[in-house]
PDB file of C-alpha atoms in Angstrom:
ATOM      1  CA  MET A 891      46.173  -6.255  18.305  1.00 40.00           C
ATOM      2  CA  THR A 892      42.856  -3.053  17.605  1.00 44.00           C
ATOM      3  CA  GLU A 893      40.283  -3.202  19.903  1.00 54.00           C
ATOM      4  CA  GLN A 894      36.978  -4.305  19.352  1.00 67.00           C
ATOM      5  CA  ARG A 895      33.706  -1.119  18.923  1.00 70.00           C
ATOM      6  CA  PRO A 896      31.029  -1.886  20.518  1.00 77.00           C
ATOM      7  CA  THR A 897      28.190  -3.055  18.263  1.00 79.00           C
ATOM      8  CA  LEU A 898      24.265  -2.371  18.877  1.00 78.00           C
ATOM      9  CA  ALA A 899      24.324  -5.662  20.487  1.00 82.00           C
ATOM     10  CA  ASP A 900      26.598  -4.762  22.863  1.00 85.00           C
ATOM     11  CA  VAL A 901      25.144  -1.746  24.026  1.00 86.00           C
ATOM     12  CA  ALA A 902      20.948  -3.599  24.238  1.00 87.00           C
ATOM     13  CA  ARG A 903      22.774  -6.520  26.133  1.00 88.00           C
ATOM     14  CA  VAL A 904      24.005  -3.836  28.562  1.00 90.00           C
ATOM     15  CA  ALA A 905      21.031  -2.281  28.713  1.00 89.00           C
ATOM     16  CA  GLY A 906      18.414  -4.906  28.652  1.00 89.00           C
ATOM     17  CA  VAL A 907      16.516  -4.292  25.984  1.00 86.00           C
ATOM     18  CA  SER A 908      16.943  -6.533  22.502  1.00 83.00           C
ATOM     19  CA  ARG A 909      18.737  -5.361  19.581  1.00 77.00           C
ATOM     20  CA  ALA A 910      15.524  -3.699  17.699  1.00 75.00           C
ATOM     21  CA  ALA A 911      14.202  -2.460  20.953  1.00 79.00           C
ATOM     22  CA  ALA A 912      17.781  -0.008  21.235  1.00 80.00           C
ATOM     23  CA  SER A 913      17.730   0.150  17.337  1.00 75.00           C
ATOM     24  CA  ARG A 914      14.191   2.367  17.950  1.00 71.00           C
ATOM     25  CA  ALA A 915      16.289   3.704  21.297  1.00 76.00           C
ATOM     26  CA  MET A 916      18.691   5.216  18.851  1.00 71.00           C
ATOM     27  CA  ASN A 917      17.289   5.971  16.203  1.00 65.00           C
ATOM     28  CA  GLY A 918      14.857   8.396  17.973  1.00 61.00           C
ATOM     29  CA  THR A 919      11.495   6.191  15.682  1.00 57.00           C
ATOM     30  CA  TYR A 920       8.757   5.099  16.884  1.00 54.00           C
ATOM     31  CA  GLY A 921       8.110   1.767  19.404  1.00 59.00           C
ATOM     32  CA  ALA A 922      10.782   3.324  22.244  1.00 67.00           C
ATOM     33  CA  SER A 923       9.482   4.752  25.682  1.00 77.00           C
ATOM     34  CA  GLU A 924      11.787   7.775  26.863  1.00 78.00           C
ATOM     35  CA  ALA A 925      13.163   5.356  29.464  1.00 84.00           C
ATOM     36  CA  VAL A 926      13.876   3.386  27.085  1.00 84.00           C
ATOM     37  CA  ARG A 927      15.339   5.989  24.444  1.00 80.00           C
ATOM     38  CA  ARG A 928      17.485   7.445  27.693  1.00 83.00           C
ATOM     39  CA  ARG A 929      18.492   4.241  29.250  1.00 86.00           C
ATOM     40  CA  VAL A 930      20.620   3.112  25.721  1.00 85.00           C
ATOM     41  CA  ARG A 931      21.592   5.836  24.662  1.00 83.00           C
ATOM     42  CA  GLU A 932      23.225   5.902  28.459  1.00 86.00           C
ATOM     43  CA  VAL A 933      24.796   2.669  27.918  1.00 87.00           C
ATOM     44  CA  ALA A 934      25.535   4.004  24.565  1.00 83.00           C
ATOM     45  CA  ALA A 935      27.792   6.964  25.256  1.00 80.00           C
ATOM     46  CA  GLU A 936      29.478   4.957  28.792  1.00 84.00           C
ATOM     47  CA  LEU A 937      30.385   1.823  26.001  1.00 81.00           C
ATOM     48  CA  GLY A 938      31.418   4.401  23.050  1.00 77.00           C
ATOM     49  CA  PHE A 939      29.125   3.581  19.966  1.00 75.00           C
ATOM     50  CA  GLU A 940      29.121   5.448  17.455  1.00 62.00           C
ATOM     51  CA  PRO A 941      25.755   4.973  15.400  1.00 62.00           C
ATOM     52  CA  HIS A 942      26.662   4.123  11.694  1.00 55.00           C
ATOM     53  CA  ALA A 943      25.520   6.392   8.845  1.00 51.00           C
ATOM     54  CA  VAL A 944      22.344   5.453   9.072  1.00 50.00           C
ATOM     55  CA  ALA A 945      21.870   6.239  12.823  1.00 54.00           C
ATOM     56  CA  ARG A 946      23.145   9.566  12.013  1.00 53.00           C
ATOM     57  CA  ALA A 947      20.636  10.257   9.215  1.00 53.00           C
ATOM     58  CA  LEU A 948      18.009   9.829  11.350  1.00 53.00           C
ATOM     59  CA  ALA A 949      19.019  11.845  13.883  1.00 53.00           C
ATOM     60  CA  THR A 950      20.172  14.662  11.698  1.00 50.00           C
ATOM     61  CA  GLY A 951      18.090  14.357   8.606  1.00 52.00           C
ATOM     62  CA  ARG A 952      21.123  14.766   6.563  1.00 52.00           C
ATOM     63  CA  ASN A 953      23.424  12.625   5.143  1.00 51.00           C
ATOM     64  CA  SER A 954      27.584  12.457   4.709  1.00 50.00           C
ATOM     65  CA  ALA A 955      28.087  15.213   2.075  1.00 49.00           C
ATOM     66  CA  GLY A 956      25.421  17.422   4.506  1.00 54.00           C
ATOM     67  CA  ARG A 957      22.475  17.272   2.126  1.00 66.00           C
ATOM     68  CA  ARG A 958      19.036  16.097   3.378  1.00 78.00           C
ATOM     69  CA  GLU A 959      17.461  12.796   2.593  1.00 85.00           C
ATOM     70  CA  ARG A 960      15.139  11.823   1.662  1.00 89.00           C
ATOM     71  CA  ILE A 961      12.437   9.350   1.576  1.00 93.00           C
ATOM     72  CA  GLU A 962      11.407   8.544  -2.043  1.00 94.00           C
ATOM     73  CA  VAL A 963       7.827   7.166  -2.867  1.00 96.00           C
ATOM     74  CA  LEU A 964       8.241   6.056  -6.308  1.00 94.00           C
ATOM     75  CA  ILE A 965       4.910   5.266  -7.986  1.00 95.00           C
ATOM     76  CA  VAL A 966       4.724   3.397 -11.038  1.00 92.00           C
ATOM     77  CA  ASP A 967       1.396   4.534 -13.470  1.00 93.00           C
ATOM     78  CA  PRO A 968       1.305   5.629 -16.612  1.00 90.00           C
ATOM     79  CA  ASP A 969      -1.666   7.907 -16.627  1.00 90.00           C
ATOM     80  CA  PRO A 970      -0.546  10.999 -16.293  1.00 89.00           C
ATOM     81  CA  GLU A 971      -3.457  12.599 -14.211  1.00 90.00           C
ATOM     82  CA  ALA A 972      -3.371   9.148 -11.868  1.00 92.00           C
ATOM     83  CA  MET A 973      -2.315  11.522  -8.598  1.00 92.00           C
ATOM     84  CA  SER A 974      -5.567  13.699  -8.950  1.00 90.00           C
ATOM     85  CA  ALA A 975      -7.508  10.846 -10.673  1.00 90.00           C
ATOM     86  CA  LYS A 976      -6.769   8.461  -7.544  1.00 93.00           C
ATOM     87  CA  PRO A 977      -7.811   8.619  -4.529  1.00 93.00           C
ATOM     88  CA  PHE A 978      -5.131   5.968  -3.248  1.00 95.00           C
ATOM     89  CA  TYR A 979      -1.887   7.911  -4.065  1.00 95.00           C
ATOM     90  CA  GLY A 980      -3.154  11.314  -1.637  1.00 95.00           C
ATOM     91  CA  ARG A 981      -4.304   8.548   1.522  1.00 96.00           C
ATOM     92  CA  VAL A 982      -0.324   6.993   1.398  1.00 97.00           C
ATOM     93  CA  LEU A 983       1.518  10.683   1.123  1.00 95.00           C
ATOM     94  CA  THR A 984      -0.868  11.129   4.068  1.00 95.00           C
ATOM     95  CA  GLY A 985      -0.080   7.350   5.906  1.00 96.00           C
ATOM     96  CA  ALA A 986       3.637   9.013   5.239  1.00 96.00           C
ATOM     97  CA  MET A 987       3.657  12.142   6.216  1.00 94.00           C
ATOM     98  CA  ARG A 988       2.263  10.942   8.916  1.00 94.00           C
ATOM     99  CA  ALA A 989       5.334   8.383   9.355  1.00 94.00           C
ATOM    100  CA  LEU A 990       7.600  10.411   9.282  1.00 92.00           C
ATOM    101  CA  GLY A 991       6.500  13.118  12.287  1.00 88.00           C
ATOM    102  CA  ASP A 992       8.772  15.884  12.826  1.00 82.00           C
ATOM    103  CA  ARG A 993      11.952  14.626  11.598  1.00 83.00           C
ATOM    104  CA  ASP A 994      14.097  16.650   8.914  1.00 81.00           C
ATOM    105  CA  LEU A 995      13.496  14.366   5.911  1.00 87.00           C
ATOM    106  CA  VAL A 996      11.979  14.858   2.994  1.00 89.00           C
ATOM    107  CA  LEU A 997       9.155  13.162   1.561  1.00 93.00           C
ATOM    108  CA  GLU A 998       9.999  13.452  -2.490  1.00 94.00           C
ATOM    109  CA  VAL A 999       6.792  12.073  -4.748  1.00 94.00           C
ATOM    110  CA  ARG A1000       7.567  10.354  -7.810  1.00 93.00           C
ATOM    111  CA  ARG A1001       4.976   9.203 -10.517  1.00 94.00           C
ATOM    112  CA  VAL A1002       6.579   7.241 -13.665  1.00 93.00           C
ATOM    113  CA  PRO A1003       5.135   5.510 -16.417  1.00 92.00           C
ATOM    114  CA  ALA A1004       7.998   2.914 -16.684  1.00 89.00           C
ATOM    115  CA  LEU A1005      11.068   2.163 -14.371  1.00 85.00           C
ATOM    116  CA  PRO A1006      13.650   4.728 -14.749  1.00 82.00           C
ATOM    117  CA  VAL A1007      16.750   2.625 -16.217  1.00 79.00           C
ATOM    118  CA  GLU A1008      19.385   5.160 -14.101  1.00 80.00           C
ATOM    119  CA  ASP A1009      19.229   5.034 -10.416  1.00 80.00           C
ATOM    120  CA  THR A1010      22.024   7.522  -9.942  1.00 80.00           C
ATOM    121  CA  ASP A1011      21.197   9.375  -6.609  1.00 82.00           C
ATOM    122  CA  PRO A1012      19.963   6.756  -4.190  1.00 85.00           C
ATOM    123  CA  PRO A1013      17.180   8.094  -1.861  1.00 89.00           C
ATOM    124  CA  PHE A1014      17.695   7.555   1.887  1.00 87.00           C
ATOM    125  CA  GLY A1015      14.920   4.754   2.030  1.00 92.00           C
ATOM    126  CA  ARG A1016      12.248   4.017  -1.156  1.00 94.00           C
ATOM    127  CA  LEU A1017       8.962   3.133  -0.594  1.00 96.00           C
ATOM    128  CA  LEU A1018       7.684   1.633  -4.211  1.00 94.00           C
ATOM    129  CA  ILE A1019       4.417   1.378  -5.707  1.00 94.00           C
ATOM    130  CA  ASN A1020       3.392  -1.172  -8.526  1.00 91.00           C
ATOM    131  CA  VAL A1021       6.696  -2.300  -9.517  1.00 86.00           C
ATOM    132  CA  PRO A1022       7.059  -5.909 -10.281  1.00 78.00           C
ATOM    133  CA  GLY A1023       8.700  -8.066  -8.724  1.00 77.00           C
ATOM    134  CA  ALA A1024      12.392  -8.563 -10.598  1.00 80.00           C
ATOM    135  CA  ALA A1025      12.314  -4.916 -10.864  1.00 80.00           C
ATOM    136  CA  GLY A1026      11.417  -4.507  -7.036  1.00 81.00           C
ATOM    137  CA  ALA A1027      13.881  -7.058  -6.409  1.00 84.00           C
ATOM    138  CA  ALA A1028      16.502  -4.360  -8.617  1.00 83.00           C
ATOM    139  CA  TYR A1029      15.525  -1.906  -5.950  1.00 80.00           C
ATOM    140  CA  ALA A1030      15.504  -3.579  -3.409  1.00 81.00           C
ATOM    141  CA  ARG A1031      19.599  -4.760  -3.229  1.00 80.00           C
ATOM    142  CA  ARG A1032      19.821  -1.050  -4.008  1.00 80.00           C
ATOM    143  CA  GLY A1033      18.891   0.149  -0.615  1.00 83.00           C
ATOM    144  CA  ARG A1034      16.530   0.524   1.784  1.00 89.00           C
ATOM    145  CA  THR A1035      12.820  -0.276   0.120  1.00 92.00           C
ATOM    146  CA  VAL A1036       9.591  -1.109   0.546  1.00 95.00           C
ATOM    147  CA  ALA A1037       6.998  -2.243  -0.999  1.00 95.00           C
ATOM    148  CA  LEU A1038       3.207  -1.363  -0.809  1.00 95.00           C
ATOM    149  CA  GLY A1039       1.935  -4.883  -2.067  1.00 93.00           C
ATOM    150  CA  ARG A1040       3.520  -8.692  -2.384  1.00 90.00           C
ATOM    151  CA  SER A1041       6.608  -8.388  -4.585  1.00 86.00           C
ATOM    152  CA  ALA A1042       9.145 -10.428  -5.643  1.00 83.00           C
ATOM    153  CA  PRO A1043       9.977 -12.783  -3.148  1.00 85.00           C
ATOM    154  CA  GLY A1044      12.317 -11.710  -0.531  1.00 85.00           C
ATOM    155  CA  VAL A1045      11.189  -7.939  -0.706  1.00 90.00           C
ATOM    156  CA  LEU A1046       9.296  -6.433   2.557  1.00 93.00           C
ATOM    157  CA  PHE A1047       5.817  -5.789   1.724  1.00 95.00           C
ATOM    158  CA  VAL A1048       3.068  -3.359   3.459  1.00 97.00           C
ATOM    159  CA  ALA A1049      -0.644  -5.361   2.128  1.00 96.00           C
ATOM    160  CA  PRO A1050      -4.036  -5.016   3.263  1.00 97.00           C
ATOM    161  CA  ASP A1051      -6.025  -8.832   3.190  1.00 98.00           C
ATOM    162  CA  ASN A1052      -6.658  -7.880  -0.988  1.00 98.00           C
ATOM    163  CA  ASP A1053      -8.115 -11.361  -1.124  1.00 98.00           C
ATOM    164  CA  GLY A1054     -10.070 -11.453   2.239  1.00 98.00           C
ATOM    165  CA  GLY A1055     -11.606  -8.657   0.765  1.00 98.00           C
ATOM    166  CA  GLY A1056     -12.842 -10.089  -2.744  1.00 98.00           C
ATOM    167  CA  ARG A1057     -14.469 -12.960  -0.845  1.00 98.00           C
ATOM    168  CA  GLN A1058     -16.422 -10.434   1.348  1.00 98.00           C
ATOM    169  CA  ALA A1059     -17.502  -8.354  -1.583  1.00 98.00           C
ATOM    170  CA  ALA A1060     -18.841 -12.005  -3.109  1.00 98.00           C
ATOM    171  CA  THR A1061     -19.799 -12.896   0.199  1.00 98.00           C
ATOM    172  CA  HIS A1062     -22.577 -10.202   0.066  1.00 98.00           C
ATOM    173  CA  LEU A1063     -23.895 -10.221  -3.558  1.00 98.00           C
ATOM    174  CA  VAL A1064     -24.747 -14.017  -2.884  1.00 98.00           C
ATOM    175  CA  ASN A1065     -26.283 -13.590   0.772  1.00 98.00           C
ATOM    176  CA  THR A1066     -28.884 -10.774  -1.160  1.00 98.00           C
ATOM    177  CA  GLY A1067     -29.822 -12.612  -4.109  1.00 97.00           C
ATOM    178  CA  ARG A1068     -27.590 -11.577  -6.934  1.00 98.00           C
ATOM    179  CA  ARG A1069     -27.009 -14.690  -8.909  1.00 96.00           C
ATOM    180  CA  ARG A1070     -26.163 -12.513 -12.409  1.00 97.00           C
ATOM    181  CA  VAL A1071     -22.993 -11.672 -11.280  1.00 98.00           C
ATOM    182  CA  GLY A1072     -19.964  -9.528 -13.447  1.00 98.00           C
ATOM    183  CA  ALA A1073     -16.935  -8.107 -12.427  1.00 98.00           C
ATOM    184  CA  VAL A1074     -14.242  -5.275 -13.671  1.00 98.00           C
ATOM    185  CA  PHE A1075     -11.027  -6.616 -12.166  1.00 98.00           C
ATOM    186  CA  GLY A1076      -7.696  -5.061 -12.339  1.00 95.00           C
ATOM    187  CA  PRO A1077      -4.645  -4.900 -13.971  1.00 93.00           C
ATOM    188  CA  ALA A1078      -1.469  -7.951 -13.675  1.00 90.00           C
ATOM    189  CA  THR A1079      -0.396  -6.926 -10.334  1.00 90.00           C
ATOM    190  CA  PRO A1080      -0.828  -9.199  -7.080  1.00 92.00           C
ATOM    191  CA  CYS A1081      -2.840  -7.082  -4.999  1.00 94.00           C
ATOM    192  CA  ALA A1082      -5.449  -6.759  -7.952  1.00 95.00           C
ATOM    193  CA  ALA A1083      -5.079 -10.965  -9.078  1.00 96.00           C
ATOM    194  CA  GLU A1084      -5.614 -11.481  -4.939  1.00 97.00           C
ATOM    195  CA  ARG A1085      -8.977  -9.489  -4.967  1.00 98.00           C
ATOM    196  CA  LYS A1086      -9.309 -11.779  -7.775  1.00 98.00           C
ATOM    197  CA  ALA A1087      -9.016 -15.299  -6.589  1.00 98.00           C
ATOM    198  CA  GLY A1088     -10.898 -14.239  -3.505  1.00 98.00           C
ATOM    199  CA  PHE A1089     -13.642 -13.412  -5.796  1.00 98.00           C
ATOM    200  CA  LEU A1090     -13.685 -15.921  -8.004  1.00 98.00           C
ATOM    201  CA  ARG A1091     -13.621 -18.750  -5.421  1.00 98.00           C
ATOM    202  CA  VAL A1092     -16.589 -17.822  -3.655  1.00 98.00           C
ATOM    203  CA  MET A1093     -18.572 -17.682  -6.477  1.00 98.00           C
ATOM    204  CA  ALA A1094     -17.611 -21.312  -7.484  1.00 98.00           C
ATOM    205  CA  ASN A1095     -18.324 -22.418  -3.859  1.00 98.00           C
ATOM    206  CA  ALA A1096     -21.421 -20.875  -4.799  1.00 98.00           C
ATOM    207  CA  GLY A1097     -22.408 -22.839  -7.585  1.00 97.00           C
ATOM    208  CA  GLN A1098     -22.346 -19.255  -9.614  1.00 96.00           C
ATOM    209  CA  ALA A1099     -20.960 -18.508 -12.951  1.00 95.00           C
ATOM    210  CA  VAL A1100     -19.169 -14.769 -12.657  1.00 98.00           C
ATOM    211  CA  THR A1101     -19.186 -12.319 -16.142  1.00 97.00           C
ATOM    212  CA  TRP A1102     -16.064 -11.185 -15.954  1.00 97.00           C
ATOM    213  CA  ALA A1103     -13.325  -8.697 -17.776  1.00 97.00           C
ATOM    214  CA  ASP A1104      -9.843  -6.986 -17.053  1.00 94.00           C
ATOM    215  CA  GLY A1105      -9.325  -3.553 -16.766  1.00 93.00           C
ATOM    216  CA  ASP A1106      -6.658  -1.291 -15.407  1.00 92.00           C
ATOM    217  CA  PHE A1107      -7.946   0.773 -12.392  1.00 93.00           C
ATOM    218  CA  THR A1108      -8.948   4.116 -14.786  1.00 94.00           C
ATOM    219  CA  ARG A1109     -12.886   4.627 -15.011  1.00 95.00           C
ATOM    220  CA  ALA A1110     -12.266   4.456 -18.758  1.00 95.00           C
ATOM    221  CA  ARG A1111     -11.670   1.608 -19.306  1.00 96.00           C
ATOM    222  CA  ALA A1112     -14.370  -0.002 -16.539  1.00 97.00           C
ATOM    223  CA  TYR A1113     -16.332   2.294 -18.860  1.00 98.00           C
ATOM    224  CA  ALA A1114     -15.445  -0.349 -21.465  1.00 98.00           C
ATOM    225  CA  ALA A1115     -15.709  -2.894 -19.390  1.00 98.00           C
ATOM    226  CA  ALA A1116     -18.715  -2.799 -17.796  1.00 98.00           C
ATOM    227  CA  ARG A1117     -20.225  -1.825 -21.184  1.00 97.00           C
ATOM    228  CA  GLU A1118     -18.999  -6.248 -22.758  1.00 97.00           C
ATOM    229  CA  LEU A1119     -19.825  -7.434 -19.920  1.00 97.00           C
ATOM    230  CA  LEU A1120     -23.974  -5.823 -21.222  1.00 97.00           C
ATOM    231  CA  ALA A1121     -23.617  -7.073 -24.327  1.00 97.00           C
ATOM    232  CA  ARG A1122     -22.123 -10.869 -22.648  1.00 96.00           C
ATOM    233  CA  GLU A1123     -25.114 -10.341 -19.955  1.00 96.00           C
ATOM    234  CA  PRO A1124     -27.721  -7.811 -20.540  1.00 94.00           C
ATOM    235  CA  GLY A1125     -29.380  -9.583 -17.883  1.00 95.00           C
ATOM    236  CA  LEU A1126     -26.805  -8.379 -14.960  1.00 97.00           C
ATOM    237  CA  ASP A1127     -27.634  -7.922 -11.547  1.00 98.00           C
ATOM    238  CA  ALA A1128     -24.242  -7.427 -10.316  1.00 98.00           C
ATOM    239  CA  VAL A1129     -21.277  -5.971 -10.471  1.00 98.00           C
ATOM    240  CA  PHE A1130     -17.997  -6.048  -8.546  1.00 98.00           C
ATOM    241  CA  ALA A1131     -15.462  -3.363  -9.164  1.00 98.00           C
ATOM    242  CA  SER A1132     -11.784  -4.041  -7.833  1.00 96.00           C
ATOM    243  CA  CYS A1133     -11.324  -0.378  -6.974  1.00 96.00           C
ATOM    244  CA  ASP A1134     -13.480   2.284  -6.071  1.00 97.00           C
ATOM    245  CA  VAL A1135     -12.005   4.689  -9.406  1.00 96.00           C
ATOM    246  CA  THR A1136     -13.157   1.187 -11.462  1.00 97.00           C
ATOM    247  CA  ALA A1137     -16.588   1.480  -9.710  1.00 98.00           C
ATOM    248  CA  MET A1138     -16.767   5.052 -11.164  1.00 97.00           C
ATOM    249  CA  GLY A1139     -17.314   3.524 -14.551  1.00 97.00           C
ATOM    250  CA  VAL A1140     -18.929   0.738 -13.847  1.00 98.00           C
ATOM    251  CA  LEU A1141     -21.803   3.408 -12.697  1.00 98.00           C
ATOM    252  CA  ARG A1142     -21.664   5.715 -15.692  1.00 98.00           C
ATOM    253  CA  ALA A1143     -21.841   2.621 -18.216  1.00 98.00           C
ATOM    254  CA  LEU A1144     -25.246   1.204 -16.742  1.00 98.00           C
ATOM    255  CA  ARG A1145     -26.997   5.306 -16.078  1.00 97.00           C
ATOM    256  CA  GLU A1146     -26.189   5.318 -19.990  1.00 97.00           C
ATOM    257  CA  ALA A1147     -27.784   1.339 -20.639  1.00 97.00           C
ATOM    258  CA  GLY A1148     -30.652   2.561 -17.902  1.00 97.00           C
ATOM    259  CA  ARG A1149     -30.117   0.247 -15.352  1.00 97.00           C
ATOM    260  CA  ARG A1150     -30.743   1.222 -11.976  1.00 97.00           C
ATOM    261  CA  VAL A1151     -28.116   0.929  -9.081  1.00 98.00           C
ATOM    262  CA  ALA A1152     -29.141  -1.352  -6.566  1.00 97.00           C
ATOM    263  CA  ASP A1153     -32.665  -2.236  -8.332  1.00 97.00           C
ATOM    264  CA  ASP A1154     -31.415  -3.557 -10.871  1.00 97.00           C
ATOM    265  CA  VAL A1155     -27.680  -3.984 -10.781  1.00 98.00           C
ATOM    266  CA  ALA A1156     -25.768  -3.879  -7.132  1.00 98.00           C
ATOM    267  CA  VAL A1157     -22.631  -2.535  -7.283  1.00 98.00           C
ATOM    268  CA  VAL A1158     -19.744  -3.250  -4.768  1.00 98.00           C
ATOM    269  CA  GLY A1159     -15.702  -1.232  -4.989  1.00 98.00           C
ATOM    270  CA  PHE A1160     -12.743  -1.854  -3.302  1.00 98.00           C
ATOM    271  CA  ASP A1161     -10.491   1.030  -1.704  1.00 96.00           C
ATOM    272  CA  GLY A1162     -12.630   2.544   1.053  1.00 95.00           C
ATOM    273  CA  SER A1163     -12.140   5.913  -0.729  1.00 91.00           C
ATOM    274  CA  ALA A1164     -13.433   9.143  -0.747  1.00 92.00           C
ATOM    275  CA  LEU A1165     -15.615   8.756  -3.383  1.00 93.00           C
ATOM    276  CA  ALA A1166     -16.978   5.847  -2.350  1.00 96.00           C
ATOM    277  CA  GLU A1167     -18.652   7.691  -0.002  1.00 95.00           C
ATOM    278  CA  ALA A1168     -19.784  10.193  -2.329  1.00 95.00           C
ATOM    279  CA  ALA A1169     -21.077   8.199  -4.337  1.00 96.00           C
ATOM    280  CA  ASP A1170     -23.295   5.570  -1.794  1.00 97.00           C
ATOM    281  CA  LEU A1171     -20.869   3.239  -2.591  1.00 98.00           C
ATOM    282  CA  SER A1172     -20.733  -0.220  -0.856  1.00 98.00           C
ATOM    283  CA  SER A1173     -16.939   0.087  -1.038  1.00 98.00           C
ATOM    284  CA  VAL A1174     -14.414  -2.841   0.933  1.00 98.00           C
ATOM    285  CA  TYR A1175     -12.192  -0.371   3.737  1.00 98.00           C
ATOM    286  CA  MET A1176      -8.468  -1.085   3.220  1.00 96.00           C
ATOM    287  CA  PRO A1177      -6.811   0.907   5.482  1.00 96.00           C
ATOM    288  CA  VAL A1178      -4.369   2.382   2.860  1.00 97.00           C
ATOM    289  CA  GLU A1179      -2.375   5.622   5.541  1.00 97.00           C
ATOM    290  CA  GLU A1180      -1.550   2.605   8.148  1.00 97.00           C
ATOM    291  CA  GLU A1181      -0.603   0.209   5.068  1.00 97.00           C
ATOM    292  CA  ALA A1182       1.497   3.740   4.340  1.00 97.00           C
ATOM    293  CA  GLU A1183       2.470   4.416   8.133  1.00 96.00           C
ATOM    294  CA  SER A1184       3.955   1.270   8.804  1.00 96.00           C
ATOM    295  CA  ALA A1185       6.051   1.302   5.728  1.00 96.00           C
ATOM    296  CA  VAL A1186       7.147   3.876   6.258  1.00 95.00           C
ATOM    297  CA  ARG A1187       8.378   3.307   9.844  1.00 93.00           C
ATOM    298  CA  HIS A1188       9.899  -0.162   8.182  1.00 93.00           C
ATOM    299  CA  LEU A1189      12.571   1.692   6.258  1.00 93.00           C
ATOM    300  CA  LEU A1190      13.318   4.193   9.383  1.00 91.00           C
ATOM    301  CA  ASP A1191      13.752   0.921  11.577  1.00 89.00           C
ATOM    302  CA  PRO A1192      14.124  -2.549   9.391  1.00 85.00           C
ATOM    303  CA  ALA A1193      14.184  -3.927  13.117  1.00 84.00           C
ATOM    304  CA  LEU A1194      10.787  -3.511  13.098  1.00 88.00           C
ATOM    305  CA  PRO A1195       8.897  -6.943  13.254  1.00 89.00           C
ATOM    306  CA  PRO A1196       8.395  -8.248   9.526  1.00 89.00           C
ATOM    307  CA  PRO A1197       4.515  -6.683   9.122  1.00 91.00           C
ATOM    308  CA  ALA A1198       1.263  -8.743   9.082  1.00 91.00           C
ATOM    309  CA  ARG A1199      -1.026  -8.061   6.613  1.00 95.00           C
ATOM    310  CA  LEU A1200      -4.116  -5.131   7.835  1.00 97.00           C
ATOM    311  CA  PRO A1201      -7.582  -6.091   8.086  1.00 97.00           C
ATOM    312  CA  THR A1202     -10.530  -5.239   5.659  1.00 98.00           C
ATOM    313  CA  THR A1203     -14.606  -4.803   6.255  1.00 98.00           C
ATOM    314  CA  LEU A1204     -16.877  -4.069   3.810  1.00 98.00           C
ATOM    315  CA  THR A1205     -19.041  -1.031   4.399  1.00 98.00           C
ATOM    316  CA  VAL A1206     -22.499  -1.333   2.433  1.00 98.00           C
ATOM    317  CA  ARG A1207     -24.361   1.415   1.256  1.00 98.00           C
ATOM    318  CA  GLY A1208     -26.887   2.267  -1.511  1.00 98.00           C
ATOM    319  CA  SER A1209     -25.158   0.616  -4.535  1.00 98.00           C
ATOM    320  CA  SER A1210     -25.755  -3.061  -2.851  1.00 97.00           C
TER     321      SER A1210
END
């Protein structure tokens, strides 16, 4: 009869810590004090516990073939200029690098117009952005996966309180006396749908109709959509843009139409990016860096508790 090999649960029990704490201590990830880390590793050595390949990869940054392991940020966005035009992605990379710290892991960024059919060289962990539900579930079955934004049931995700942010924007416009409100919402993604739902719910409760159009988080589409809104409702006195990039297109359309921002038409965006600050744009701030950092930490240590929704906060500036 062969002797059963000690497990991580055995190490945790003898060390007097939770299994999650033992995992963090063995992997060297965030959340374990130096004392706990030392105690757990001492117990592991005493019991003869051998970390599996994933833990070894975290410790050494190498896979079983000796190659450097990598975290892949997989972005589905058909816009070839997306990485430079959308500040969101840069903020994601900042948070991801913050989570990796000095670990010997490669951070690989991959923007694709559509999901690749083949996945012959899966990474150690993958961060999904703009990946639809069914596809996200398929990727999650291939290894460690965390999505930014709600994806398919069972796929771990990190997201801000999009619905709450939409409510904050709508409440601000109602409370400041805006009565002919328009909106340029986003594409058919969960985050855009949540912002739209929160915004429209507040407006409906206030008894106000909204003239709106769907966009795609690009300036060009937002510009065209804003022109459509002005043609349908020339007396608009407010526009909610579902992201700051969208707001830039709205602002251009308003300028060309001779409408004074804030005096004639209030504009509120969503993201709280550097674009909003530079344009003096009121915007719902979402903590993108913290989202990405949390997502990568969960890739490094799946034993961490599921992430909660991150709060959003409306910053009022000169545009409203």
